[in-house]
Amino acid sequence: MNNIIDVKNLTYKYANSGDKKALDNVSLSIEKGSWTSIVGHNGSGKSTLARSIDGLMSYNEGVINVDGIILSDDTVWDIRKKIGMIFQNPDNQFVGATVEDDVAFGLENLGIETDKMHKIVNNVLKKVRMEDFKERQPDQLSGGQKQRVAIAGVLASKPEIIILDEATSMLDPQGRYEIINLINEIHQENDITVISITHDVSEAMLSDHVIVLNDGKIVESGAPKKVFNDDEMLKLTGLEKPFNAHLFDALVEQGIHPPVELRMDENDLEEWLCQLLLKA
Ligand SMILES: Nc1ncnc2c1ncn2[C@@H]1O[C@H](COP(=O)(O)OP(=O)(O)OP(=O)(O)O)[C@@H](O)[C@H]1O
Protein backbone atom coordinates (compact mmCIF):
# COMPACT_ATOMS: atom_id res chain seq x y z
CA MET A 1 0.00 0.00 0.00
CA ASN A 2 1.25 3.47 -0.89
CA ASN A 3 0.51 5.73 2.09
CA ILE A 4 0.81 9.50 1.75
CA ILE A 5 0.16 10.11 5.46
CA ASP A 6 1.22 8.03 8.45
CA VAL A 7 0.41 9.19 11.96
CA LYS A 8 1.82 7.22 14.87
CA ASN A 9 0.77 7.56 18.51
CA LEU A 10 -0.25 11.20 18.23
CA THR A 11 -1.32 12.77 21.52
CA TYR A 12 -2.33 16.43 21.90
CA LYS A 13 -3.32 18.36 24.98
CA TYR A 14 -4.28 22.05 24.77
CA ALA A 15 -2.31 24.14 27.28
CA ASN A 16 -5.43 25.42 29.04
CA SER A 17 -7.39 22.16 29.23
CA GLY A 18 -5.96 20.42 32.31
CA ASP A 19 -5.53 16.66 31.90
CA LYS A 20 -8.00 16.36 29.01
CA LYS A 21 -6.38 15.07 25.84
CA ALA A 22 -7.86 16.41 22.56
CA LEU A 23 -6.07 13.53 20.80
CA ASP A 24 -5.12 10.39 22.67
CA ASN A 25 -2.60 8.02 21.07
CA VAL A 26 -4.02 8.34 17.55
CA SER A 27 -2.44 6.23 14.78
CA LEU A 28 -3.69 6.15 11.20
CA SER A 29 -2.59 5.78 7.60
CA ILE A 30 -4.05 7.50 4.55
CA GLU A 31 -3.52 5.89 1.16
CA LYS A 32 -2.29 8.16 -1.65
CA GLY A 33 -5.12 9.18 -3.96
CA SER A 34 -7.86 8.05 -1.57
CA TRP A 35 -10.83 9.94 -0.07
CA THR A 36 -11.04 9.61 3.70
CA SER A 37 -13.84 11.01 5.88
CA ILE A 38 -13.21 11.79 9.53
CA VAL A 39 -16.41 11.74 11.57
CA GLY A 40 -17.25 12.04 15.26
CA HIS A 41 -19.31 14.15 17.66
CA ASN A 42 -18.51 17.81 18.54
CA GLY A 43 -15.23 18.05 20.39
CA SER A 44 -14.06 14.53 19.46
CA GLY A 45 -10.77 15.89 18.08
CA LYS A 46 -11.35 16.03 14.30
CA SER A 47 -10.10 19.58 13.72
CA THR A 48 -7.19 19.10 16.11
CA LEU A 49 -6.14 16.06 14.07
CA ALA A 50 -6.42 17.91 10.74
CA ARG A 51 -4.54 20.93 12.05
CA SER A 52 -1.83 18.70 13.51
CA ILE A 53 -1.27 17.03 10.14
CA ASP A 54 -1.01 20.47 8.50
CA GLY A 55 1.58 21.51 11.09
CA LEU A 56 -0.70 24.19 12.57
CA MET A 57 -0.12 22.94 16.11
CA SER A 58 3.05 21.80 17.80
CA TYR A 59 1.91 18.41 18.96
CA ASN A 60 2.94 16.89 22.27
CA GLU A 61 3.77 13.30 21.38
CA GLY A 62 3.91 11.08 18.31
CA VAL A 63 5.18 11.11 14.72
CA ILE A 64 3.48 12.60 11.66
CA ASN A 65 4.86 11.59 8.28
CA VAL A 66 3.50 13.32 5.16
CA ASP A 67 4.71 12.01 1.81
CA GLY A 68 7.95 10.72 3.34
CA ILE A 69 8.67 13.89 5.36
CA ILE A 70 8.55 13.73 9.15
CA LEU A 71 6.86 16.84 10.55
CA SER A 72 9.18 19.02 12.64
CA ASP A 73 9.90 22.74 13.02
CA ASP A 74 12.37 22.41 10.13
CA THR A 75 10.01 20.61 7.73
CA VAL A 76 6.67 22.25 8.52
CA TRP A 77 6.70 24.52 5.44
CA ASP A 78 7.65 21.64 3.12
CA ILE A 79 4.64 19.74 4.45
CA ARG A 80 2.27 22.70 4.29
CA LYS A 81 3.14 23.16 0.59
CA LYS A 82 1.69 19.71 -0.05
CA ILE A 83 -1.59 20.38 1.78
CA GLY A 84 -4.50 22.68 0.92
CA MET A 85 -6.90 23.34 3.81
CA ILE A 86 -10.48 24.46 3.23
CA PHE A 87 -12.41 25.60 6.29
CA GLN A 88 -16.07 25.94 7.24
CA ASN A 89 -16.19 29.71 6.86
CA PRO A 90 -14.39 30.95 3.72
CA ASP A 91 -14.75 34.58 4.90
CA ASN A 92 -11.90 33.93 7.33
CA GLN A 93 -9.64 32.89 4.46
CA PHE A 94 -10.08 35.76 1.98
CA VAL A 95 -7.20 38.21 1.68
CA GLY A 96 -7.71 39.81 -1.75
CA ALA A 97 -10.01 42.72 -2.68
CA THR A 98 -11.32 40.82 -5.72
CA VAL A 99 -11.77 37.14 -6.50
CA GLU A 100 -8.83 37.30 -8.92
CA ASP A 101 -6.52 39.02 -6.37
CA ASP A 102 -7.51 36.53 -3.74
CA VAL A 103 -6.66 33.48 -5.83
CA ALA A 104 -3.41 35.12 -6.99
CA PHE A 105 -2.28 35.95 -3.45
CA GLY A 106 -0.47 32.68 -2.68
CA LEU A 107 1.21 32.70 -6.10
CA GLU A 108 2.46 36.25 -5.65
CA ASN A 109 4.07 35.19 -2.40
CA LEU A 110 5.86 32.41 -4.26
CA GLY A 111 7.26 35.02 -6.66
CA ILE A 112 5.62 33.56 -9.75
CA GLU A 113 5.86 35.89 -12.77
CA THR A 114 2.75 37.88 -13.74
CA ASP A 115 1.88 36.17 -17.05
CA LYS A 116 2.20 32.71 -15.60
CA MET A 117 0.22 33.75 -12.54
CA HIS A 118 -2.70 35.06 -14.65
CA LYS A 119 -2.74 31.82 -16.59
CA ILE A 120 -2.90 29.72 -13.40
CA VAL A 121 -5.58 31.97 -11.85
CA ASN A 122 -7.73 31.79 -15.00
CA ASN A 123 -7.36 28.01 -15.16
CA VAL A 124 -8.34 27.36 -11.55
CA LEU A 125 -11.27 29.83 -11.67
CA LYS A 126 -12.49 28.04 -14.80
CA LYS A 127 -12.11 24.71 -13.03
CA VAL A 128 -14.38 25.84 -10.18
CA ARG A 129 -16.70 27.60 -12.67
CA MET A 130 -16.09 31.08 -11.25
CA GLU A 131 -14.32 32.69 -14.23
CA ASP A 132 -17.15 35.22 -14.69
CA PHE A 133 -16.70 36.49 -11.11
CA LYS A 134 -13.04 37.56 -11.36
CA GLU A 135 -13.70 41.25 -10.66
CA ARG A 136 -16.19 40.67 -7.83
CA GLN A 137 -15.42 41.27 -4.17
CA PRO A 138 -15.34 37.93 -2.32
CA ASP A 139 -17.73 39.21 0.38
CA GLN A 140 -20.39 39.83 -2.28
CA LEU A 141 -20.63 36.16 -3.21
CA SER A 142 -23.00 33.45 -1.98
CA GLY A 143 -21.74 30.83 0.48
CA GLY A 144 -21.28 28.20 -2.26
CA GLN A 145 -19.50 30.69 -4.56
CA LYS A 146 -17.19 31.71 -1.71
CA GLN A 147 -16.24 28.08 -1.13
CA ARG A 148 -15.53 27.71 -4.87
CA VAL A 149 -13.12 30.67 -4.69
CA ALA A 150 -11.46 29.18 -1.59
CA ILE A 151 -11.05 25.90 -3.49
CA ALA A 152 -9.57 27.78 -6.48
CA GLY A 153 -7.04 29.43 -4.14
CA VAL A 154 -6.02 26.03 -2.81
CA LEU A 155 -5.83 24.47 -6.29
CA ALA A 156 -3.57 27.28 -7.55
CA SER A 157 -0.82 26.00 -5.28
CA LYS A 158 -1.15 22.44 -6.69
CA PRO A 159 -1.56 20.55 -3.43
CA GLU A 160 -1.19 16.78 -3.22
CA ILE A 161 -3.63 16.62 -0.33
CA ILE A 162 -6.82 18.61 0.25
CA ILE A 163 -8.23 18.72 3.78
CA LEU A 164 -11.82 19.91 4.10
CA ASP A 165 -12.67 20.95 7.66
CA GLU A 166 -16.49 20.95 7.61
CA ALA A 167 -16.20 22.88 4.36
CA THR A 168 -19.82 22.33 3.33
CA SER A 169 -21.56 22.66 6.69
CA MET A 170 -22.77 26.23 6.03
CA LEU A 171 -24.34 25.30 2.68
CA ASP A 172 -27.80 24.03 1.76
CA PRO A 173 -28.12 20.43 0.42
CA GLN A 174 -27.76 21.51 -3.23
CA GLY A 175 -24.71 23.69 -2.40
CA ARG A 176 -23.20 20.83 -0.40
CA TYR A 177 -23.68 18.43 -3.26
CA GLU A 178 -22.14 20.83 -5.78
CA ILE A 179 -19.00 21.41 -3.68
CA ILE A 180 -18.52 17.71 -2.90
CA ASN A 181 -19.04 16.91 -6.57
CA LEU A 182 -16.45 19.53 -7.55
CA ILE A 183 -13.91 18.20 -5.04
CA ASN A 184 -14.60 14.69 -6.31
CA GLU A 185 -13.93 15.82 -9.90
CA ILE A 186 -10.61 17.38 -8.82
CA HIS A 187 -9.77 14.29 -6.75
CA GLN A 188 -10.40 11.92 -9.68
CA GLU A 189 -8.67 14.02 -12.36
CA ASN A 190 -5.52 14.84 -10.42
CA ASP A 191 -5.20 11.87 -8.09
CA ILE A 192 -5.37 14.30 -5.15
CA THR A 193 -5.77 12.72 -1.73
CA VAL A 194 -8.83 14.11 0.08
CA ILE A 195 -9.48 14.15 3.82
CA SER A 196 -12.90 15.45 4.73
CA ILE A 197 -13.97 16.24 8.27
CA THR A 198 -17.72 16.07 8.20
CA HIS A 199 -20.89 15.64 10.23
CA ASP A 200 -22.67 14.54 7.07
CA VAL A 201 -22.76 10.74 7.19
CA SER A 202 -24.24 10.56 3.68
CA GLU A 203 -21.18 12.38 2.38
CA ALA A 204 -18.96 10.00 4.35
CA MET A 205 -20.66 7.08 2.58
CA LEU A 206 -19.15 8.36 -0.70
CA SER A 207 -15.57 8.03 0.57
CA ASP A 208 -13.11 5.13 0.32
CA HIS A 209 -12.36 5.09 4.02
CA VAL A 210 -14.01 6.39 7.19
CA ILE A 211 -12.26 7.13 10.49
CA VAL A 212 -14.45 7.61 13.58
CA LEU A 213 -13.10 9.70 16.47
CA ASN A 214 -14.61 9.63 19.94
CA ASP A 215 -13.14 11.67 22.81
CA GLY A 216 -9.79 11.96 21.05
CA LYS A 217 -9.47 8.24 20.20
CA ILE A 218 -10.07 6.34 16.97
CA VAL A 219 -12.91 3.93 17.70
CA GLU A 220 -13.49 2.60 14.18
CA SER A 221 -11.76 2.77 10.82
CA GLY A 222 -12.57 1.10 7.51
CA ALA A 223 -14.84 1.02 4.47
CA PRO A 224 -17.99 3.15 4.96
CA LYS A 225 -20.40 0.23 4.60
CA LYS A 226 -18.60 -1.66 7.38
CA VAL A 227 -18.25 1.37 9.67
CA PHE A 228 -21.87 2.49 9.40
CA ASN A 229 -23.16 -1.04 9.98
CA ASP A 230 -21.56 -1.12 13.42
CA ASP A 231 -24.64 -0.29 15.49
CA GLU A 232 -22.78 -0.47 18.79
CA MET A 233 -20.26 2.15 17.59
CA LEU A 234 -23.07 4.38 16.25
CA LYS A 235 -24.74 4.23 19.67
CA LEU A 236 -21.47 5.00 21.48
CA THR A 237 -20.60 7.98 19.30
CA GLY A 238 -24.12 9.31 18.67
CA LEU A 239 -23.56 9.19 14.90
CA GLU A 240 -26.65 8.66 12.76
CA LYS A 241 -26.97 5.81 10.29
CA PRO A 242 -26.79 7.10 6.70
CA PHE A 243 -30.16 5.65 5.76
CA ASN A 244 -30.14 7.33 2.41
CA ALA A 245 -26.90 5.86 1.18
CA HIS A 246 -27.98 2.30 2.04
CA LEU A 247 -31.27 2.83 0.24
CA PHE A 248 -29.46 4.38 -2.73
CA ASP A 249 -27.06 1.41 -2.98
CA ALA A 250 -29.91 -1.08 -2.69
CA LEU A 251 -31.75 0.63 -5.56
CA VAL A 252 -28.64 0.66 -7.77
CA GLU A 253 -28.13 -3.06 -7.05
CA GLN A 254 -31.67 -3.60 -8.35
CA GLY A 255 -30.84 -1.72 -11.56
CA ILE A 256 -32.71 1.47 -10.50
CA HIS A 257 -30.49 4.54 -10.85
CA PRO A 258 -31.70 7.66 -9.01
CA PRO A 259 -29.84 10.92 -9.86
CA VAL A 260 -26.58 10.78 -7.88
CA GLU A 261 -27.25 14.01 -5.95
CA LEU A 262 -30.18 12.30 -4.22
CA ARG A 263 -27.66 10.16 -2.35
CA MET A 264 -27.01 13.22 -0.20
CA ASP A 265 -30.58 14.10 0.70
CA GLU A 266 -32.95 11.77 2.47
CA ASN A 267 -36.24 13.56 1.83
CA ASP A 268 -35.63 14.11 -1.87
CA LEU A 269 -34.78 10.45 -2.46
CA GLU A 270 -38.01 9.38 -0.73
CA GLU A 271 -39.95 11.89 -2.86
CA TRP A 272 -38.28 10.61 -6.04
CA LEU A 273 -39.13 7.01 -5.11
CA CYS A 274 -42.76 7.92 -4.42
CA GLN A 275 -43.05 9.57 -7.83
CA LEU A 276 -41.52 6.50 -9.45
CA LEU A 277 -43.97 4.19 -7.69
CA LEU A 278 -46.91 6.42 -8.61
CA LYS A 279 -45.90 6.30 -12.27
CA ALA A 280 -45.47 2.48 -12.22
N1 LIG B 1 -7.95 26.35 21.40
C1 LIG B 1 -8.36 25.42 22.26
N2 LIG B 1 -8.05 25.50 23.57
C2 LIG B 1 -8.45 24.55 24.46
N3 LIG B 1 -9.16 23.47 24.13
C3 LIG B 1 -9.50 23.34 22.82
C4 LIG B 1 -9.13 24.30 21.82
N4 LIG B 1 -9.62 23.91 20.62
C5 LIG B 1 -10.26 22.75 20.85
N5 LIG B 1 -10.20 22.41 22.16
C6 LIG B 1 -10.76 21.21 22.80
O1 LIG B 1 -10.18 20.06 22.20
C7 LIG B 1 -11.15 19.04 22.01
C8 LIG B 1 -11.22 18.67 20.52
O2 LIG B 1 -11.67 19.80 19.79
P1 LIG B 1 -11.77 19.79 18.19
O3 LIG B 1 -12.10 21.18 17.76
O4 LIG B 1 -10.57 19.15 17.63
O5 LIG B 1 -13.04 18.82 17.99
P2 LIG B 1 -13.93 18.59 16.69
O6 LIG B 1 -14.19 17.12 16.66
O7 LIG B 1 -13.31 19.20 15.50
O8 LIG B 1 -15.26 19.36 17.11
P3 LIG B 1 -16.42 20.04 16.19
O9 LIG B 1 -17.14 18.95 15.49
O10 LIG B 1 -17.28 20.71 17.23
O11 LIG B 1 -15.76 21.03 15.27
C9 LIG B 1 -12.47 19.59 22.58
O12 LIG B 1 -12.61 19.11 23.89
C10 LIG B 1 -12.25 21.10 22.55
O13 LIG B 1 -12.97 21.72 23.61
GROMACS .gro file of N, CA and C and ligand atoms in nm, residues 12-17 20-23 38-51 57 88 165-166 197-199 213 215-216, ligand 1:
model
  133
   12TYR      N    1  -0.235   1.497   2.181
   12TYR     CA    2  -0.233   1.643   2.190
   12TYR      C    3  -0.319   1.690   2.306
   13LYS      N    4  -0.260   1.778   2.384
   13LYS     CA    5  -0.332   1.836   2.498
   13LYS      C    6  -0.320   1.988   2.485
   14TYR      N    7  -0.435   2.059   2.481
   14TYR     CA    8  -0.428   2.205   2.477
   14TYR      C    9  -0.375   2.256   2.612
   15ALA      N   10  -0.298   2.364   2.607
   15ALA     CA   11  -0.231   2.414   2.728
   15ALA      C   12  -0.329   2.446   2.841
   16ASN      N   13  -0.450   2.495   2.801
   16ASN     CA   14  -0.543   2.542   2.904
   16ASN      C   15  -0.651   2.438   2.939
   17SER      N   16  -0.629   2.311   2.904
   17SER     CA   17  -0.739   2.216   2.923
   17SER      C   18  -0.709   2.106   3.026
   20LYS      N   19  -0.722   1.687   3.014
   20LYS     CA   20  -0.800   1.636   2.901
   20LYS      C   21  -0.717   1.636   2.772
   21LYS      N   22  -0.714   1.518   2.709
   21LYS     CA   23  -0.638   1.507   2.584
   21LYS      C   24  -0.734   1.528   2.466
   22ALA      N   25  -0.703   1.623   2.376
   22ALA     CA   26  -0.786   1.641   2.256
   22ALA      C   27  -0.763   1.526   2.160
   23LEU      N   28  -0.639   1.474   2.158
   23LEU     CA   29  -0.607   1.353   2.080
   23LEU      C   30  -0.529   1.260   2.172
   38ILE      N   31  -1.341   1.189   0.808
   38ILE     CA   32  -1.321   1.179   0.953
   38ILE      C   33  -1.450   1.228   1.019
   39VAL      N   34  -1.513   1.139   1.094
   39VAL     CA   35  -1.641   1.174   1.157
   39VAL      C   36  -1.629   1.159   1.308
   40GLY      N   37  -1.725   1.214   1.379
   40GLY     CA   38  -1.725   1.204   1.526
   40GLY      C   39  -1.803   1.322   1.582
   41HIS      N   40  -1.847   1.310   1.709
   41HIS     CA   41  -1.931   1.415   1.766
   41HIS      C   42  -1.849   1.544   1.789
   42ASN      N   43  -1.918   1.653   1.825
   42ASN     CA   44  -1.851   1.781   1.854
   42ASN      C   45  -1.746   1.759   1.962
   43GLY      N   46  -1.629   1.813   1.939
   43GLY     CA   47  -1.523   1.805   2.039
   43GLY      C   48  -1.450   1.671   2.043
   44SER      N   49  -1.472   1.585   1.943
   44SER     CA   50  -1.406   1.453   1.946
   44SER      C   51  -1.260   1.460   1.900
   45GLY      N   52  -1.218   1.573   1.842
   45GLY     CA   53  -1.077   1.589   1.808
   45GLY      C   54  -1.049   1.598   1.658
   46LYS      N   55  -1.153   1.606   1.576
   46LYS     CA   56  -1.135   1.603   1.430
   46LYS      C   57  -1.049   1.720   1.380
   47SER      N   58  -1.086   1.842   1.421
   47SER     CA   59  -1.010   1.958   1.372
   47SER      C   60  -0.869   1.958   1.427
   48THR      N   61  -0.854   1.915   1.552
   48THR     CA   62  -0.719   1.910   1.611
   48THR      C   63  -0.632   1.814   1.530
   49LEU      N   64  -0.690   1.703   1.488
   49LEU     CA   65  -0.614   1.606   1.407
   49LEU      C   66  -0.574   1.669   1.273
   50ALA      N   67  -0.672   1.732   1.205
   50ALA     CA   68  -0.642   1.791   1.074
   50ALA      C   69  -0.535   1.899   1.085
   51ARG      N   70  -0.550   1.983   1.187
   51ARG     CA   71  -0.454   2.093   1.205
   51ARG      C   72  -0.316   2.040   1.243
   57MET      N   73  -0.032   2.300   1.466
   57MET     CA   74  -0.012   2.294   1.611
   57MET      C   75   0.115   2.214   1.641
   88GLN      N   76  -1.461   2.577   0.723
   88GLN     CA   77  -1.607   2.594   0.724
   88GLN      C   78  -1.648   2.732   0.672
  165ASP      N   79  -1.225   2.097   0.626
  165ASP     CA   80  -1.267   2.095   0.766
  165ASP      C   81  -1.410   2.149   0.774
  166GLU      N   82  -1.505   2.059   0.763
  166GLU     CA   83  -1.649   2.095   0.761
  166GLU      C   84  -1.677   2.202   0.657
  197ILE      N   85  -1.337   1.629   0.694
  197ILE     CA   86  -1.397   1.624   0.827
  197ILE      C   87  -1.542   1.664   0.809
  198THR      N   88  -1.632   1.577   0.849
  198THR     CA   89  -1.772   1.607   0.820
  198THR      C   90  -1.866   1.551   0.925
  199HIS      N   91  -1.981   1.619   0.940
  199HIS     CA   92  -2.089   1.564   1.023
  199HIS      C   93  -2.193   1.498   0.933
  213LEU      N   94  -1.376   0.925   1.524
  213LEU     CA   95  -1.310   0.970   1.647
  213LEU      C   96  -1.414   0.984   1.758
  215ASP      N   97  -1.395   1.118   2.169
  215ASP     CA   98  -1.314   1.167   2.281
  215ASP      C   99  -1.164   1.152   2.255
  216GLY      N  100  -1.121   1.193   2.137
  216GLY     CA  101  -0.979   1.196   2.105
  216GLY      C  102  -0.918   1.063   2.064
  281LIG     N1  103  -0.795   2.635   2.140
  281LIG     C1  104  -0.836   2.542   2.226
  281LIG     N2  105  -0.805   2.550   2.357
  281LIG     C2  106  -0.845   2.455   2.446
  281LIG     N3  107  -0.916   2.347   2.413
  281LIG     C3  108  -0.950   2.334   2.282
  281LIG     C4  109  -0.913   2.430   2.182
  281LIG     N4  110  -0.962   2.391   2.062
  281LIG     C5  111  -1.026   2.275   2.085
  281LIG     N5  112  -1.020   2.241   2.216
  281LIG     C6  113  -1.076   2.121   2.280
  281LIG     O1  114  -1.018   2.006   2.220
  281LIG     C7  115  -1.115   1.904   2.201
  281LIG     C8  116  -1.122   1.867   2.052
  281LIG     O2  117  -1.167   1.980   1.979
  281LIG     P1  118  -1.177   1.979   1.819
  281LIG     O3  119  -1.210   2.118   1.776
  281LIG     O4  120  -1.057   1.915   1.763
  281LIG     O5  121  -1.304   1.882   1.799
  281LIG     P2  122  -1.393   1.859   1.669
  281LIG     O6  123  -1.419   1.712   1.666
  281LIG     O7  124  -1.331   1.920   1.550
  281LIG     O8  125  -1.526   1.936   1.711
  281LIG     P3  126  -1.642   2.004   1.619
  281LIG     O9  127  -1.714   1.895   1.549
  281LIG    O10  128  -1.728   2.071   1.723
  281LIG    O11  129  -1.576   2.103   1.527
  281LIG     C9  130  -1.247   1.959   2.258
  281LIG    O12  131  -1.261   1.911   2.389
  281LIG    C10  132  -1.225   2.110   2.255
  281LIG    O13  133  -1.297   2.172   2.361
   0.00000   0.00000   0.00000
